[in-house]
CSV table of C-alpha atoms in Angstrom, one decimal:
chain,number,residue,atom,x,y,z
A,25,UNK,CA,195.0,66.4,-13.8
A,26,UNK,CA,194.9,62.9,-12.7
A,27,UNK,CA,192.3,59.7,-14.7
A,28,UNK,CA,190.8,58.0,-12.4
A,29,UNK,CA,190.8,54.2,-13.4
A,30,UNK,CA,187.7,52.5,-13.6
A,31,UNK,CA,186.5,49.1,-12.9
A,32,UNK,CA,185.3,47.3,-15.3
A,33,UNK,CA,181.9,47.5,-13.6
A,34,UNK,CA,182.1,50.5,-13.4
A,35,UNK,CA,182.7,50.9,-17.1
A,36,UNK,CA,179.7,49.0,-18.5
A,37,UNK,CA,178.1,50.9,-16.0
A,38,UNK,CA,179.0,54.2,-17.4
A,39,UNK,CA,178.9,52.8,-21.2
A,40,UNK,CA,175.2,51.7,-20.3
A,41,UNK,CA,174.1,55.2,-19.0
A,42,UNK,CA,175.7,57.0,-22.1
A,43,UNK,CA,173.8,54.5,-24.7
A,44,UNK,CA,170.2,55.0,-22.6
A,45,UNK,CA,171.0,58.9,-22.7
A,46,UNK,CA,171.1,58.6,-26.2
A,47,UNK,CA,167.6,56.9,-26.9
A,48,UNK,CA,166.3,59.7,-24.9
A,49,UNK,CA,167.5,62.0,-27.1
A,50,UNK,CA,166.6,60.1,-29.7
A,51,UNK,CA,162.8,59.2,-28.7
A,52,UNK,CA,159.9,60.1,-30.5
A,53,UNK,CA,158.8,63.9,-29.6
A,54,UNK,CA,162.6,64.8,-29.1
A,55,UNK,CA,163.3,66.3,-32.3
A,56,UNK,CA,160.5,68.5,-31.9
A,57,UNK,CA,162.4,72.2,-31.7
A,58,UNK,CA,163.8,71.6,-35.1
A,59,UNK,CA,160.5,70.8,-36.3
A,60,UNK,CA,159.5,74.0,-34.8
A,61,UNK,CA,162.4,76.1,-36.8
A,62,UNK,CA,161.6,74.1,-39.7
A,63,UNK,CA,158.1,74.7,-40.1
A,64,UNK,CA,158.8,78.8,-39.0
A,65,UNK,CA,161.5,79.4,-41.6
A,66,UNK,CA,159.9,77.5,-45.0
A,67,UNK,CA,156.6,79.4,-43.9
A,68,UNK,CA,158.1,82.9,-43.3
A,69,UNK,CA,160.5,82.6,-46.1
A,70,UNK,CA,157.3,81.6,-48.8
A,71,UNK,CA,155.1,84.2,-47.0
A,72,UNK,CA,157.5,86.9,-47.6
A,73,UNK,CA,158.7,85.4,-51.1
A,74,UNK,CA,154.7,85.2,-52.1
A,75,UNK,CA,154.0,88.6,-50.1
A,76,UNK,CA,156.9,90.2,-52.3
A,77,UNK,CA,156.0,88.9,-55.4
A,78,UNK,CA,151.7,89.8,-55.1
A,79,UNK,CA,153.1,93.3,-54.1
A,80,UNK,CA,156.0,94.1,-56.1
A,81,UNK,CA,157.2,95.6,-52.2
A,82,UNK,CA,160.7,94.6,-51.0
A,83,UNK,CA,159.5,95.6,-47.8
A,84,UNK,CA,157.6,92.6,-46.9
A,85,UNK,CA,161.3,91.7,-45.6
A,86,UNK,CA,160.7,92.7,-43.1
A,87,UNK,CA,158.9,90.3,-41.4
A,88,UNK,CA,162.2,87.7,-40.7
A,89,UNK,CA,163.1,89.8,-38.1
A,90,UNK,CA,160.0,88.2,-36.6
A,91,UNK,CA,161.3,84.7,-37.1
A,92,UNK,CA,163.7,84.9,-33.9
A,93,UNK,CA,161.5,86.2,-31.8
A,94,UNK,CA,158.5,83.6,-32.6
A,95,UNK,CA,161.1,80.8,-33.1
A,96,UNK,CA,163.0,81.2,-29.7
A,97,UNK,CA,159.7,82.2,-27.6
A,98,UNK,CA,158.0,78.2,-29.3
A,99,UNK,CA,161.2,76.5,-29.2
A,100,UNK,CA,162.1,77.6,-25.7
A,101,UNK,CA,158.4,77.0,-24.9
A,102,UNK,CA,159.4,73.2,-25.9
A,103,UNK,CA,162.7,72.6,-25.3
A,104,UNK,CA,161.9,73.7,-21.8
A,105,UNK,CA,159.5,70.7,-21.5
A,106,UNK,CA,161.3,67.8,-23.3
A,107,UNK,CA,164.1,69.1,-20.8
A,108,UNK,CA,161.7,68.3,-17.6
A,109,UNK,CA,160.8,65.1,-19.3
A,110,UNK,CA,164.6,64.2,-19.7
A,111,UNK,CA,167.0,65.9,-17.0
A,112,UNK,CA,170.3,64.5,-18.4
A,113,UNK,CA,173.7,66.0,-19.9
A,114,UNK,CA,173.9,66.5,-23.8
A,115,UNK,CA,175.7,64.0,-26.2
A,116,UNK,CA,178.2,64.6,-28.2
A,117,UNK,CA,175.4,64.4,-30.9
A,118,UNK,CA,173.0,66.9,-29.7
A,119,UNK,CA,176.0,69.3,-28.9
A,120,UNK,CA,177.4,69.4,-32.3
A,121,UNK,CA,174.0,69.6,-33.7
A,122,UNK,CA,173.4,72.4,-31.7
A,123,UNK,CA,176.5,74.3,-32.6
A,124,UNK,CA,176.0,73.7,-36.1
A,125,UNK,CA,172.7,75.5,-35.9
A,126,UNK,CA,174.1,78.3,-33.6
A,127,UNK,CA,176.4,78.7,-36.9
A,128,UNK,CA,173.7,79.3,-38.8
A,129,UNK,CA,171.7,81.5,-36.8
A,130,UNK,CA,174.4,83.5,-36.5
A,131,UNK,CA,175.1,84.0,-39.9
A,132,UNK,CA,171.6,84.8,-40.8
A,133,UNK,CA,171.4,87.1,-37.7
A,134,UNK,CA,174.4,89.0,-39.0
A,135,UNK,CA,172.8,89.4,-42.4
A,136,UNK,CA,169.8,90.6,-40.9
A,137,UNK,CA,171.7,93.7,-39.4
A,138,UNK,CA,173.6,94.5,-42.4
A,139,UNK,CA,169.8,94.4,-44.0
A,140,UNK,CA,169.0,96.9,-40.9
A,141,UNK,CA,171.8,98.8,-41.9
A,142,UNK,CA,171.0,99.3,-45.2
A,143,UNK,CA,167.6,101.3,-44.3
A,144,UNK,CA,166.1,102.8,-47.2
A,145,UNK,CA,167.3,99.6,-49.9
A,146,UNK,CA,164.6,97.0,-50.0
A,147,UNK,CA,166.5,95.0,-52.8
A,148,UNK,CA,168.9,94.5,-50.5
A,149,UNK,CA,166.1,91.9,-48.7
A,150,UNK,CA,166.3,89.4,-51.9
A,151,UNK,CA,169.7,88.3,-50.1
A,152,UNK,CA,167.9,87.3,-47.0
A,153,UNK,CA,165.6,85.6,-49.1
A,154,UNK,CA,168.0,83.1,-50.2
A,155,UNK,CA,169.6,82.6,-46.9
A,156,UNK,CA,165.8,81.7,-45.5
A,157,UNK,CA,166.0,78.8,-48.0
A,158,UNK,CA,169.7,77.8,-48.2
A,159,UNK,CA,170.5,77.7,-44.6
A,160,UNK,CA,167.6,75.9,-43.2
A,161,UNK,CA,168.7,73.1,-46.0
A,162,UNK,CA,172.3,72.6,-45.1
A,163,UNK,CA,171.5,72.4,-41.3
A,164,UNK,CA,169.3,69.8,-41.9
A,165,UNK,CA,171.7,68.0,-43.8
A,166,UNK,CA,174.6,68.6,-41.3
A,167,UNK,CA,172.0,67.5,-38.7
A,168,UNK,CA,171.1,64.3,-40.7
A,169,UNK,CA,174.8,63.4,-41.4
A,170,UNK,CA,175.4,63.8,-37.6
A,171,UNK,CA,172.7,61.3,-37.0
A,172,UNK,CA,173.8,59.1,-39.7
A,173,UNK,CA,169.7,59.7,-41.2
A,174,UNK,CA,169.3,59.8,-44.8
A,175,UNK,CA,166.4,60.7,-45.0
A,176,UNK,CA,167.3,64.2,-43.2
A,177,UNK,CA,170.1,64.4,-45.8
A,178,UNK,CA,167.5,63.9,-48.2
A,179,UNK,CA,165.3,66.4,-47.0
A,180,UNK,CA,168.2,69.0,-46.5
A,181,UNK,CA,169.2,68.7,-50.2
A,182,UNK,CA,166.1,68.7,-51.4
């Protein structure tokens, strides 16, 4: 595979369009979908903790498996239009943030079906509980190191 050389026009040129990609990214109503999956996963987590706890009914666990289905429908809903807004290539940034979250999802999607799997056992729910509030923390924090923003760090340790 052969590099083609660029100018040096052609280099500021490209250099310019990566940097104004990124304040895109990074403008006011972009971080939106993990504001979405924030909100969603401290509610349903303290709604089932509460609901668990008033009841004395492991079964209230339930009601994660709802938390994909509303969480992908609202953040599809808008992702779809910050992508219409802003029809560019990800960044580095917003792809490594994305996988680090499609980590996550996928480890608290594969807990969910050993939860399925273990029918008739409703203590074995309290596990998801604690992956509802650890795993939403340390993708923050991996988000907020990413974007060198403390105050995400903060927030994801907290």
């Amino acid at each position: 595979m052969e590099e083609k050389k660029l100018t040096e026009k052609e280099s500021l040129e490209l250099i310019t369009r990566m940097i104004n990609q990124t304040k895109k990214e990074s403008a006011i109503g972009s971080g939106n979908v993990f504001l979405v999956w924030g909100y969603l996963c401290a509610f349903m987590s303290l709604s089932v903790v509460a609901m668990t706890f008033i009841t004395r009914n492991g079964g209230w666990g339930w009601l994660y498996l709802v938390l994909p289905l509303l969480g992908f429908t609202v953040a599809g809903i808008v992702s779809g239009r910050m992508n219409r807004k802003y029809k560019a290539p990800g960044t580095y940034q917003s792809k490594s943030i994305s996988a680090v979250w499609g980590c996550l999802s996928g480890i608290f999607a594969s807990y969910a079906v050993f939860c399925l799997l273990s029918w008739g056992q409703p203590h074995v729910w309290t596990g998801m509980f604690l992956l509802g509030l650890l795993l939403p923390g340390i993708g923050t924090y991996c988000s907020g190191t990413i974007l060198k923003e403390w105050s995400l760090q903060l927030c994801g340790l907290i």
